[in-house]
Coordinates of N, CA and C in Angstrom, one line a residue:
M848 N 7.7 11.9 20.7 CA 7.9 12.6 19.1 C 9.3 12.9 18.9
A849 N 10.2 12.6 19.8 CA 11.7 13.1 19.3 C 11.9 11.7 18.5
F850 N 11.6 10.3 19.0 CA 11.8 9.7 17.8 C 11.0 9.8 16.7
I851 N 10.2 10.4 16.5 CA 9.4 10.1 15.1 C 10.3 11.6 14.1
K852 N 10.9 12.7 14.7 CA 11.2 13.6 14.2 C 12.8 13.5 13.9
S853 N 13.3 12.2 14.3 CA 14.9 12.0 14.3 C 15.0 11.2 12.7
V854 N 13.8 11.0 12.0 CA 14.2 10.2 11.1 C 13.9 11.4 9.7
D855 N 14.9 11.4 8.8 CA 14.6 12.5 7.6 C 13.3 12.2 6.6
V856 N 13.2 13.3 6.5 CA 11.9 13.2 5.5 C 12.4 13.7 4.0
Y857 N 12.3 13.1 3.4 CA 12.8 13.6 1.7 C 11.5 14.1 1.1
D858 N 11.8 14.8 0.0 CA 11.0 15.5 -0.9 C 10.7 14.5 -2.1
F859 N 9.5 14.1 -2.3 CA 8.9 13.1 -3.2 C 9.3 13.1 -4.4
D860 N 9.2 14.4 -5.0 CA 9.5 14.8 -6.4 C 11.1 14.7 -6.8
L861 N 11.9 15.2 -5.8 CA 13.3 15.3 -6.1 C 14.0 14.1 -5.9
S862 N 13.5 13.2 -4.8 CA 14.4 12.0 -4.3 C 14.1 10.9 -4.9
L863 N 12.9 11.0 -5.3 CA 12.3 9.6 -5.9 C 11.9 9.7 -7.4
T864 N 10.6 10.5 -7.4 CA 10.0 10.4 -8.7 C 10.7 10.7 -9.8
R865 N 11.7 12.1 -9.9 CA 12.2 12.4 -11.1 C 13.0 11.3 -11.5
I866 N 13.9 10.5 -10.4 CA 14.9 9.7 -10.6 C 14.2 8.5 -11.5
Q867 N 13.2 7.8 -11.0 CA 12.6 6.7 -11.5 C 11.3 6.8 -12.5
V868 N 10.8 8.0 -12.4 CA 9.8 7.7 -13.1 C 9.9 9.3 -14.5
N869 N 9.3 9.0 -15.3 CA 9.5 10.0 -16.3 C 7.8 10.5 -16.5
L870 N 7.7 11.7 -15.5 CA 6.6 12.2 -15.5 C 6.5 14.0 -16.0
R871 N 5.5 14.3 -16.8 CA 5.5 15.9 -17.2 C 5.4 16.8 -16.5
N872 N 4.6 16.5 -15.1 CA 4.5 17.5 -14.2 C 5.2 16.9 -12.9
Q873 N 5.7 17.9 -12.0 CA 6.1 17.5 -10.7 C 5.2 17.4 -9.8
L874 N 5.6 16.4 -8.9 CA 4.7 16.2 -7.9 C 5.0 16.6 -6.3
K875 N 4.1 17.1 -5.7 CA 4.6 17.5 -4.4 C 4.0 16.6 -3.4
G876 N 5.0 16.3 -2.5 CA 5.1 15.5 -1.4 C 6.3 14.7 -0.6
S877 N 6.2 14.4 0.1 CA 7.1 13.8 1.3 C 7.3 12.4 1.6
Y878 N 8.6 11.6 1.8 CA 8.5 10.3 2.3 C 9.6 9.9 3.0
R879 N 9.5 8.9 4.1 CA 10.6 8.5 4.8 C 11.1 7.6 4.3
D880 N 12.0 7.0 4.6 CA 12.9 5.8 4.1 C 12.3 4.7 5.0
F881 N 11.7 3.6 4.3 CA 10.8 2.6 5.2 C 11.7 2.0 6.0
C882 N 12.8 1.3 5.8 CA 13.9 0.5 6.3 C 14.0 1.3 7.9
S883 N 14.8 2.4 7.6 CA 15.2 3.2 8.6 C 13.9 3.8 9.9
Y884 N 12.9 4.3 9.3 CA 11.6 4.6 10.0 C 11.2 3.4 10.6
I885 N 11.1 2.2 10.1 CA 10.5 1.0 10.9 C 11.3 0.8 12.2
K886 N 12.7 1.0 12.0 CA 13.6 0.6 13.3 C 13.4 1.6 14.2
V887 N 13.1 2.9 14.0 CA 12.9 3.8 14.8 C 11.8 3.8 15.5
L888 N 10.7 3.4 14.9 CA 9.3 2.9 15.4 C 9.5 1.8 16.6
A889 N 10.2 0.5 16.1 CA 10.2 -0.4 16.8 C 11.1 -0.1 18.2
E890 N 12.2 1.0 18.1 CA 12.7 1.4 19.5 C 11.9 2.3 20.2
L891 N 10.8 2.8 19.8 CA 9.8 3.5 20.2 C 9.2 2.5 21.4
Y892 N 8.7 1.6 20.6 CA 7.5 0.5 21.5 C 8.3 -0.3 22.5
I893 N 9.6 -0.6 22.2 CA 10.5 -1.4 22.9 C 10.6 -0.7 24.0
Q894 N 10.8 0.8 24.4 CA 11.3 1.6 25.3 C 9.7 1.5 26.1
V895 N 8.6 1.6 25.4 CA 7.5 2.1 26.0 C 7.0 0.6 26.8
D896 N 7.4 -0.5 26.1 CA 7.0 -1.7 26.6 C 7.7 -2.0 27.9
Q897 N 9.1 -1.7 27.6 CA 10.1 -1.9 28.9 C 9.7 -0.9 30.1
A898 N 9.2 0.0 29.8 CA 8.5 1.3 31.1 C 7.4 0.6 31.7
V899 N 6.8 0.0 31.0 CA 5.1 -0.2 32.0 C 5.0 -1.7 32.0
R900 N 5.9 -2.6 31.2 CA 6.0 -3.7 31.6 C 4.6 -4.4 31.8
S901 N 4.5 -5.1 32.9 CA 3.3 -5.9 33.1 C 1.9 -5.2 32.6
E902 N 2.0 -3.6 32.7 CA 0.5 -3.0 32.2 C 0.8 -2.8 30.7
S903 N 1.6 -3.0 30.0 CA 2.1 -2.8 28.5 C 0.8 -3.5 27.9
F904 N 0.6 -3.0 26.8 CA -0.6 -3.1 25.7 C 0.3 -3.8 24.6
F905 N 1.5 -3.9 24.6 CA 2.3 -4.6 23.5 C 2.2 -5.9 23.5
L906 N 1.7 -6.8 22.3 CA 1.6 -8.4 22.5 C 2.8 -8.8 21.7
H907 N 3.6 -9.7 22.1 CA 4.5 -10.4 21.5 C 4.2 -11.7 21.0
F908 N 3.0 -12.4 21.1 CA 2.7 -13.2 20.3 C 3.5 -14.8 20.5
G909 N 4.0 -14.6 21.6 CA 4.5 -15.9 22.0 C 5.8 -16.2 21.2
A910 N 6.5 -15.3 20.4 CA 7.3 -15.4 19.5 C 8.6 -14.9 20.1
L911 N 9.7 -14.2 19.1 CA 11.0 -13.6 20.0 C 10.1 -12.4 20.8
P912 N 11.0 -12.0 21.7 CA 10.7 -11.1 22.6 C 10.2 -9.8 21.5
Y913 N 10.9 -9.3 20.6 CA 10.1 -8.4 19.7 C 10.5 -8.7 18.4
H914 N 9.2 -9.6 17.9 CA 8.7 -9.9 16.5 C 7.7 -9.1 16.1
F915 N 8.0 -7.7 15.3 CA 7.2 -6.8 15.1 C 6.4 -7.3 13.9
R916 N 5.1 -7.1 14.0 CA 4.2 -7.5 12.6 C 3.6 -6.3 12.1
I917 N 4.0 -6.1 10.9 CA 3.7 -4.7 10.2 C 2.3 -4.9 9.5
A918 N 1.8 -4.1 9.5 CA 0.7 -3.5 8.6 C 0.9 -2.3 7.7
I919 N 0.6 -2.3 6.5 CA 1.3 -1.1 5.6 C 0.2 -1.2 4.8
G920 N -0.5 0.1 4.5 CA -1.2 0.3 3.2 C -1.4 1.7 2.8
A921 N -2.3 2.1 1.8 CA -2.4 3.7 1.1 C -3.8 3.6 0.8
D922 N -4.2 4.9 0.7 CA -5.2 5.3 0.1 C -5.4 6.8 -0.7
G923 N -6.0 7.0 -1.6 CA -6.1 8.3 -1.7 C -7.6 9.1 -1.4
A924 N -7.6 10.3 -1.0 CA -8.8 11.0 -0.8 C -9.0 12.4 -1.4
P925 N -10.1 12.8 -1.4 CA -10.0 14.3 -2.2 C -9.4 15.3 -1.2
F926 N -8.6 15.9 -1.6 CA -7.5 16.9 -1.2 C -6.7 17.6 -2.1
G927 N -6.2 18.7 -1.7 CA -4.9 19.3 -2.4 C -5.5 20.1 -3.7
K928 N -4.8 20.6 -4.5 CA -5.0 21.5 -5.9 C -5.2 20.3 -6.9
D929 N -5.1 19.2 -6.8 CA -5.6 18.2 -8.2 C -6.7 17.4 -7.4
D930 N -7.4 17.7 -6.4 CA -8.5 17.1 -5.6 C -8.6 15.8 -5.2
E931 N -7.1 15.2 -5.4 CA -6.9 14.0 -4.5 C -5.4 14.2 -4.2
A932 N -5.3 13.3 -3.0 CA -3.9 12.9 -2.3 C -4.0 11.9 -1.8
T933 N -2.7 11.0 -1.7 CA -2.5 9.7 -1.5 C -1.4 9.9 -0.1
A934 N -1.9 9.1 0.9 CA -0.9 8.7 1.9 C -0.8 7.3 2.3
W935 N 0.5 6.9 2.5 CA 0.7 5.5 2.9 C 1.1 5.9 4.5
L936 N 0.4 4.7 5.1 CA 0.5 4.5 6.7 C 1.3 3.1 6.9
V937 N 2.0 3.4 8.2 CA 2.4 2.2 8.7 C 2.0 2.0 10.1
S938 N 1.9 0.6 10.5 CA 1.6 0.7 12.2 C 1.9 -1.0 12.5
F939 N 2.0 -1.4 13.7 CA 2.2 -2.6 13.9 C 1.0 -3.3 14.7
L940 N 0.9 -4.2 14.4 CA -0.3 -5.1 14.7 C 0.0 -5.6 16.2
N941 N 1.0 -5.4 17.0 CA 1.2 -5.9 18.0 C 0.9 -4.8 19.0
V942 N 0.4 -4.0 18.8 CA -0.3 -2.6 19.5 C -1.9 -3.2 19.9
C943 N -2.2 -4.2 19.1 CA -3.5 -4.5 19.5 C -4.6 -3.7 19.2
N944 N -5.5 -2.9 20.1 CA -6.2 -2.4 19.9 C -5.7 -0.7 19.7
H945 N -4.8 -0.5 20.1 CA -4.1 0.8 19.8 C -4.1 1.1 18.3
I946 N -4.1 -0.1 17.2 CA -3.9 0.3 16.3 C -5.1 1.1 15.6
Q947 N -6.4 1.3 16.3 CA -7.2 2.1 15.8 C -7.2 3.4 15.8
S948 N -5.9 3.7 16.8 CA -5.7 5.1 17.1 C -5.0 5.7 16.3
E949 N -4.9 7.3 15.6 CA -4.4 7.7 15.0 C -2.9 8.1 15.3
R950 N -2.5 7.9 16.8 CA -1.3 8.0 17.3 C -0.5 6.8 17.0
D951 N -0.8 5.7 16.8 CA -0.4 4.2 16.4 C -0.3 3.7 15.1
N952 N -0.7 5.2 14.2 CA -0.5 4.5 12.6 C 0.4 6.0 12.0
F953 N 1.5 5.6 11.5 CA 2.6 6.6 11.0 C 2.6 6.5 9.8
F954 N 3.0 8.1 9.2 CA 2.8 8.3 8.1 C 4.3 8.3 7.5
V955 N 4.7 7.3 6.2 CA 5.7 7.2 5.6 C 5.7 7.7 4.2
D956 N 4.5 8.1 3.7 CA 4.6 9.1 2.3 C 3.1 9.5 2.0
G957 N 3.4 10.5 1.5 CA 2.1 11.5 1.2 C 2.5 12.5 0.1
V958 N 1.6 12.3 -1.1 CA 2.0 12.9 -2.3 C 0.5 13.3 -2.9
N959 N 0.7 14.6 -3.4 CA -0.6 15.3 -4.3 C -1.1 14.4 -5.5
C960 N -1.2 13.4 -5.5 CA -2.0 12.6 -6.3 C -2.6 11.5 -6.2
S961 N -3.5 10.9 -7.1 CA -4.4 9.7 -6.8 C -3.4 8.4 -6.7
D962 N -4.1 7.5 -5.9 CA -3.4 6.3 -5.5 C -3.1 5.4 -6.8
N963 N -3.6 5.5 -7.9 CA -3.4 5.0 -8.9 C -2.3 5.4 -10.1
H964 N -1.9 6.7 -9.5 CA -0.8 7.4 -10.3 C 0.3 6.5 -10.6
P965 N 1.1 6.7 -11.6 CA 2.3 5.9 -12.1 C 3.4 6.1 -10.8
S966 N 3.3 7.3 -10.2 CA 4.4 7.2 -9.2 C 4.2 6.5 -8.2
M967 N 2.8 6.4 -7.8 CA 2.4 5.5 -6.6 C 2.9 4.2 -7.0
K968 N 2.6 3.5 -7.9 CA 2.9 2.1 -8.4 C 4.5 2.2 -8.2
Q969 N 5.3 3.2 -8.8 CA 6.8 3.3 -8.6 C 7.3 3.1 -7.2
Y970 N 6.4 3.6 -6.4 CA 6.9 4.0 -4.6 C 6.5 2.4 -4.4
A971 N 5.2 1.5 -4.5 CA 4.8 0.7 -4.2 C 6.3 -0.6 -4.5
K972 N 6.7 -0.6 -5.5 CA 7.9 -1.4 -6.2 C 9.1 -1.2 -4.8
K973 N 9.4 0.1 -4.9 CA 10.4 0.4 -4.1 C 10.0 -0.1 -2.6
L974 N 9.0 0.0 -2.2 CA 8.5 -0.5 -0.8 C 8.7 -2.1 -0.8
M975 N 8.2 -2.7 -1.7 CA 8.4 -4.3 -1.9 C 10.0 -4.9 -2.0
Q976 N 10.8 -4.1 -2.4 CA 12.1 -4.2 -2.2 C 12.5 -3.8 -0.9
D977 N 12.3 -2.8 -0.5 CA 12.5 -2.6 1.1 C 11.9 -3.5 2.2
I978 N 10.7 -4.2 1.8 CA 10.0 -5.1 2.9 C 11.0 -6.7 2.6
A979 N 11.2 -6.7 1.2 CA 11.7 -8.3 1.0 C 13.1 -8.0 1.8
H980 N 13.7 -6.9 1.9 CA 15.3 -6.8 2.3 C 14.9 -6.9 4.1
I981 N 14.0 -6.3 4.5 CA 13.9 -6.2 6.0 C 13.6 -7.3 6.5
E982 N 12.7 -8.0 5.9 CA 12.0 -9.3 6.3 C 13.1 -10.5 6.5
T983 N 14.4 -10.4 5.8 CA 15.4 -11.2 6.0 C 16.1 -10.9 6.9
Q984 N 16.0 -10.0 7.5 CA 17.1 -9.3 8.6 C 17.0 -9.6 9.9
S985 N 17.8 -9.7 10.7 CA 17.6 -9.7 12.2 C 18.3 -8.4 12.6
Y986 N 17.8 -7.6 13.6 CA 18.5 -6.4 14.0 C 18.5 -6.4 15.8
I987 N 19.6 -5.6 16.2 CA 19.6 -5.6 17.6 C 19.1 -4.3 17.9
I988 N 17.9 -4.0 18.3 CA 17.4 -2.9 19.0 C 17.2 -2.8 20.6
S989 N 18.0 -1.6 21.1 CA 17.9 -1.3 22.5 C 18.2 -2.5 23.2
G990 N 19.0 -3.4 22.9 CA 19.7 -4.6 23.4 C 18.8 -5.8 23.2
F991 N 17.9 -5.9 22.5 CA 17.0 -6.9 22.1 C 17.1 -7.4 20.4
N992 N 17.1 -8.6 20.5 CA 17.0 -8.9 19.0 C 15.6 -8.9 18.3
C993 N 15.2 -8.3 17.2 CA 14.3 -8.1 16.5 C 13.8 -8.6 15.2
Q994 N 12.9 -8.8 14.9 CA 12.6 -9.3 13.3 C 11.3 -8.6 13.0
F995 N 11.3 -8.4 11.8 CA 9.8 -7.4 11.0 C 9.5 -8.6 9.7
T996 N 8.0 -8.8 10.0 CA 7.3 -9.3 8.7 C 6.2 -8.5 8.7
V997 N 5.5 -8.6 7.2 CA 4.5 -7.6 6.8 C 3.3 -8.5 7.0
E998 N 2.4 -8.4 7.7 CA 1.6 -9.3 7.9 C 0.1 -9.2 7.2
L999 N 0.1 -7.7 7.2 CA -1.3 -6.9 6.6 C -1.4 -6.0 5.6
V1000 N -2.1 -5.7 4.5 CA -2.0 -4.7 3.8 C -3.4 -4.4 3.6
P1001 N -3.8 -3.5 4.3 CA -5.2 -3.0 4.4 C -5.4 -1.9 2.9
S1002 N -6.3 -2.4 2.3 CA -6.8 -1.6 0.8 C -8.2 -1.8 0.4
D1003 N -8.5 -0.8 -0.3 CA -9.7 -1.0 -1.0 C -9.6 -1.9 -2.5
M1004 N -10.9 -2.1 -2.9 CA -10.6 -2.9 -4.0 C -10.1 -2.2 -5.4
K1005 N -10.4 -1.0 -5.3 CA -9.6 -0.3 -6.4 C -8.1 -0.4 -6.2
W1006 N -7.6 -0.1 -4.9 CA -6.3 -0.1 -5.0 C -5.7 -1.3 -5.3
L1007 N -6.3 -2.8 -4.7 CA -5.8 -3.9 -4.8 C -5.7 -4.1 -6.4
S1008 N -6.7 -3.8 -7.0 CA -6.7 -4.2 -8.7 C -5.4 -3.2 -8.9
T1009 N -5.3 -1.9 -9.0 CA -4.3 -1.3 -9.5 C -2.9 -1.8 -9.1
M1010 N -2.6 -2.6 -8.0 CA -1.3 -2.8 -7.6 C -1.2 -4.0 -8.0
S1011 N -2.4 -4.9 -8.6 CA -2.0 -6.2 -9.1 C -1.8 -6.3 -10.7
G1012 N -2.0 -5.1 -11.0 CA -1.6 -5.0 -12.5 C -3.1 -5.3 -13.3
E1013 N -4.2 -5.5 -12.5 CA -5.5 -5.6 -13.2 C -6.1 -4.1 -13.4
L1014 N -7.3 -4.3 -13.9 CA -8.2 -3.0 -14.4 C -8.7 -2.8 -13.0
N1015 N -9.0 -1.5 -12.9 CA -9.9 -1.0 -11.5 C -11.4 -1.5 -11.7
N1016 N -11.7 -1.2 -10.6 CA -13.1 -1.6 -10.6 C -14.0 -1.1 -11.5
A1017 N -14.9 -2.1 -12.2 CA -15.7 -1.6 -13.0 C -17.2 -1.6 -12.3
A1018 N -18.1 -1.0 -13.2 CA -19.5 -0.4 -12.7 C -20.3 -2.0 -12.4
Y1019 N -20.0 -2.8 -13.1 CA -20.9 -4.4 -13.2 C -20.2 -5.2 -12.3
Y1020 N -18.8 -5.6 -12.9 CA -18.1 -6.4 -12.1 C -16.9 -5.6 -11.5
F1021 N -17.5 -5.6 -10.0 CA -16.6 -4.7 -9.3 C -15.9 -5.6 -8.3
S1022 N -15.7 -6.6 -8.2 CA -14.9 -7.2 -7.4 C -13.9 -7.6 -8.0
P1023 N -12.3 -7.7 -7.6 CA -11.1 -8.2 -8.1 C -10.8 -9.4 -7.9
F1024 N -11.9 -10.1 -6.8 CA -11.8 -11.6 -6.7 C -12.5 -12.5 -7.1
G1025 N -13.8 -12.3 -7.7 CA -14.3 -12.9 -8.4 C -15.6 -12.4 -9.2
N1026 N -16.6 -13.2 -10.2 CA -17.2 -12.6 -11.0 C -18.5 -12.0 -10.2
V1027 N -18.6 -11.9 -9.0 CA -19.8 -11.5 -8.6 C -20.1 -9.9 -9.0
N1028 N -21.5 -9.5 -9.6 CA -21.8 -8.5 -10.2 C -23.1 -7.9 -9.5
D1029 N -23.3 -6.7 -10.2 CA -24.5 -5.9 -9.7 C -25.5 -6.3 -9.6
D1030 N -26.0 -7.5 -10.3 CA -27.0 -8.2 -10.3 C -27.2 -9.2 -9.2
N1031 N -26.2 -9.9 -9.0 CA -26.4 -11.0 -7.8 C -25.6 -10.9 -6.8
K1032 N -25.4 -9.5 -6.5 CA -24.4 -9.3 -5.1 C -25.2 -9.1 -3.8
R1033 N -26.6 -9.3 -4.0 CA -27.5 -9.3 -2.8 C -27.9 -10.8 -2.6
V1034 N -27.2 -11.9 -3.3 CA -27.4 -13.3 -3.1 C -27.7 -13.6 -1.7
R1035 N -28.0 -14.0 -1.0 CA -27.4 -14.9 0.4 C -27.3 -16.2 0.6
N1036 N -26.2 -16.6 1.1 CA -25.5 -17.9 1.3 C -25.2 -18.3 0.3
G1037 N -24.6 -17.4 -0.8 CA -23.6 -17.6 -1.8 C -22.5 -18.4 -1.5
S1038 N -21.6 -18.8 -2.8 CA -20.4 -19.5 -2.5 C -19.5 -18.9 -3.6
L1039 N -18.3 -18.8 -3.2 CA -17.1 -18.5 -3.9 C -16.4 -19.9 -4.1
G1040 N -15.9 -20.2 -5.6 CA -15.4 -21.4 -5.7 C -15.2 -21.7 -7.0
D1041 N -14.3 -22.6 -7.5 CA -14.4 -23.1 -8.7 C -15.1 -24.1 -9.1
D1042 N -16.0 -24.8 -7.9 CA -16.8 -25.7 -8.7 C -18.3 -25.1 -9.5
P1043 N -18.6 -25.7 -10.4 CA -19.7 -25.0 -11.2 C -21.1 -24.9 -10.3
S1044 N -21.0 -25.5 -9.2 CA -22.3 -25.2 -8.5 C -22.2 -24.0 -7.8
C1045 N -20.9 -23.2 -7.5 CA -20.9 -22.2 -6.8 C -21.5 -21.0 -7.5
T1046 N -22.1 -20.1 -6.7 CA -22.7 -18.9 -7.2 C -21.7 -17.9 -7.7
W1047 N -20.4 -18.2 -7.4 CA -19.6 -16.8 -7.9 C -18.3 -17.9 -8.2
H1048 N -17.4 -17.4 -9.0 CA -16.1 -18.3 -9.4 C -15.0 -17.2 -9.5
P1049 N -13.9 -17.7 -9.0 CA -12.7 -16.5 -9.0 C -12.3 -16.1 -10.6
W1050 N -11.7 -15.1 -10.6 CA -11.4 -14.7 -12.0 C -10.1 -15.3 -12.1
N1051 N -9.4 -15.4 -13.4 CA -8.5 -16.1 -14.0 C -7.3 -15.0 -13.9
Y1052 N -6.4 -15.0 -13.0 CA -5.6 -13.8 -12.9 C -4.7 -13.6 -14.3
N1053 N -4.3 -14.6 -14.7 CA -3.6 -14.0 -16.3 C -4.4 -13.6 -17.0
Q1054 N -5.7 -14.2 -17.2 CA -6.6 -13.5 -18.4 C -6.7 -12.0 -18.1
R1055 N -6.8 -11.7 -16.5 CA -7.3 -10.4 -16.2 C -6.4 -9.5 -16.4
T1056 N -4.5 -10.0 -16.4 CA -3.6 -8.8 -16.7 C -3.5 -9.0 -18.2
K1057 N -3.8 -10.0 -18.9 CA -3.6 -10.0 -20.3 C -4.9 -8.7 -20.9
V1058 N -5.8 -8.7 -20.2 CA -7.1 -7.9 -20.8 C -6.6 -6.4 -20.1
A1059 N -5.9 -6.3 -19.0 CA -5.4 -5.0 -18.7 C -4.5 -4.5 -19.6
R1060 N -3.6 -5.2 -19.7 CA -2.6 -5.0 -20.9 C -3.1 -4.4 -22.3
E1061 N -4.1 -5.4 -22.8 CA -4.9 -5.0 -24.1 C -5.2 -3.4 -23.9
V1062 N -6.3 -3.1 -22.9 CA -7.1 -2.1 -22.3 C -5.7 -0.9 -22.5
A1063 N -4.7 -1.0 -21.8 CA -3.5 -0.3 -21.8 C -2.9 0.0 -23.2
N1064 N -2.8 -1.0 -24.2 CA -2.5 -0.6 -25.3 C -3.3 0.1 -26.0
K1065 N -4.7 -0.2 -25.9 CA -5.7 0.7 -26.7 C -5.9 2.2 -26.2
R1066 N -5.7 2.3 -24.9 CA -5.7 3.9 -24.6 C -4.6 4.3 -25.2
E1067 N -3.4 3.8 -25.4 CA -2.3 4.3 -25.8 C -2.5 4.7 -27.3
E1068 N -2.9 3.8 -27.9 CA -3.3 4.1 -29.1 C -4.2 5.3 -29.7
R1069 N -5.3 5.2 -28.7 CA -6.1 6.2 -28.8 C -5.8 7.7 -28.7
T1070 N -4.7 7.7 -27.4 CA -4.0 9.0 -27.5 C -3.2 9.8 -28.3
M1071 N -2.7 8.4 -29.0 CA -1.8 8.9 -30.3 C -2.5 9.4 -31.6
Q1072 N -3.7 8.6 -31.7 CA -4.4 9.2 -32.4 C -5.5 10.7 -32.4
V1073 N -5.8 10.9 -31.0 CA -5.9 12.1 -30.7 C -4.8 13.1 -30.6
Q1074 N -3.4 13.1 -30.6 CA -2.6 13.9 -30.7 C -2.4 14.3 -32.0
E1075 N -2.3 13.2 -33.1 CA -2.1 13.3 -34.5 C -3.5 14.2 -34.9
F1076 N -4.6 14.1 -34.7 CA -5.7 15.0 -35.0 C -5.4 16.4 -34.7
Q1077 N -4.7 16.4 -33.4 CA -4.8 17.6 -32.9 C -3.5 18.7 -33.6
C1078 N -2.7 17.9 -33.9 CA -1.6 18.6 -35.0 C -2.1 19.3 -36.5
Y1079 N -3.4 18.7 -36.9 CA -3.7 19.1 -38.3 C -4.3 20.3 -38.0

């Protein structure tokens, strides 16, 4: 616990949101600096691994003594005054089955908003910069050479679509990966591919982002029309 408490916790609204995103309403939440926090967690696991040695649950994957494989993701759930809150969690795949435990999944960000809120998109951009930086570095932690790579981003399809710049899941075409729909989702032994004989076909990503931009523009246009109507 001393390791965890050693990392500063920042106010999400004051430290991040109000600087980078122009929002009408302030958001309540907190976050930890990813680059600092991940090194503190690495030190924690190194000390545990060195203490128990042959009985350690920590997997080295035959690479450097300590090459930490990171899993990081976010999800929203009904909670808080706005009926939804979002949490970002980080863990190491090196801990094997321990990754199923809440004690080996660590909080890096929590805000009282939905997971597709503009502030969450902005925070994801910040994380991308942090991840790009930390993956190119080598660190000496507790006397060991350490590296970090992000190997897994657990998410549901709604979050994946949002962060990819696509439309959120539709009721009929619900998958961001291909044109599987509500009518043919129960087809057994189907296939996904570019061949015309395949049951389902991948979406064209550029086309999907184009449609998403058109929808966003249409929503903005409708919002302006409503505001103009309310002025009369």
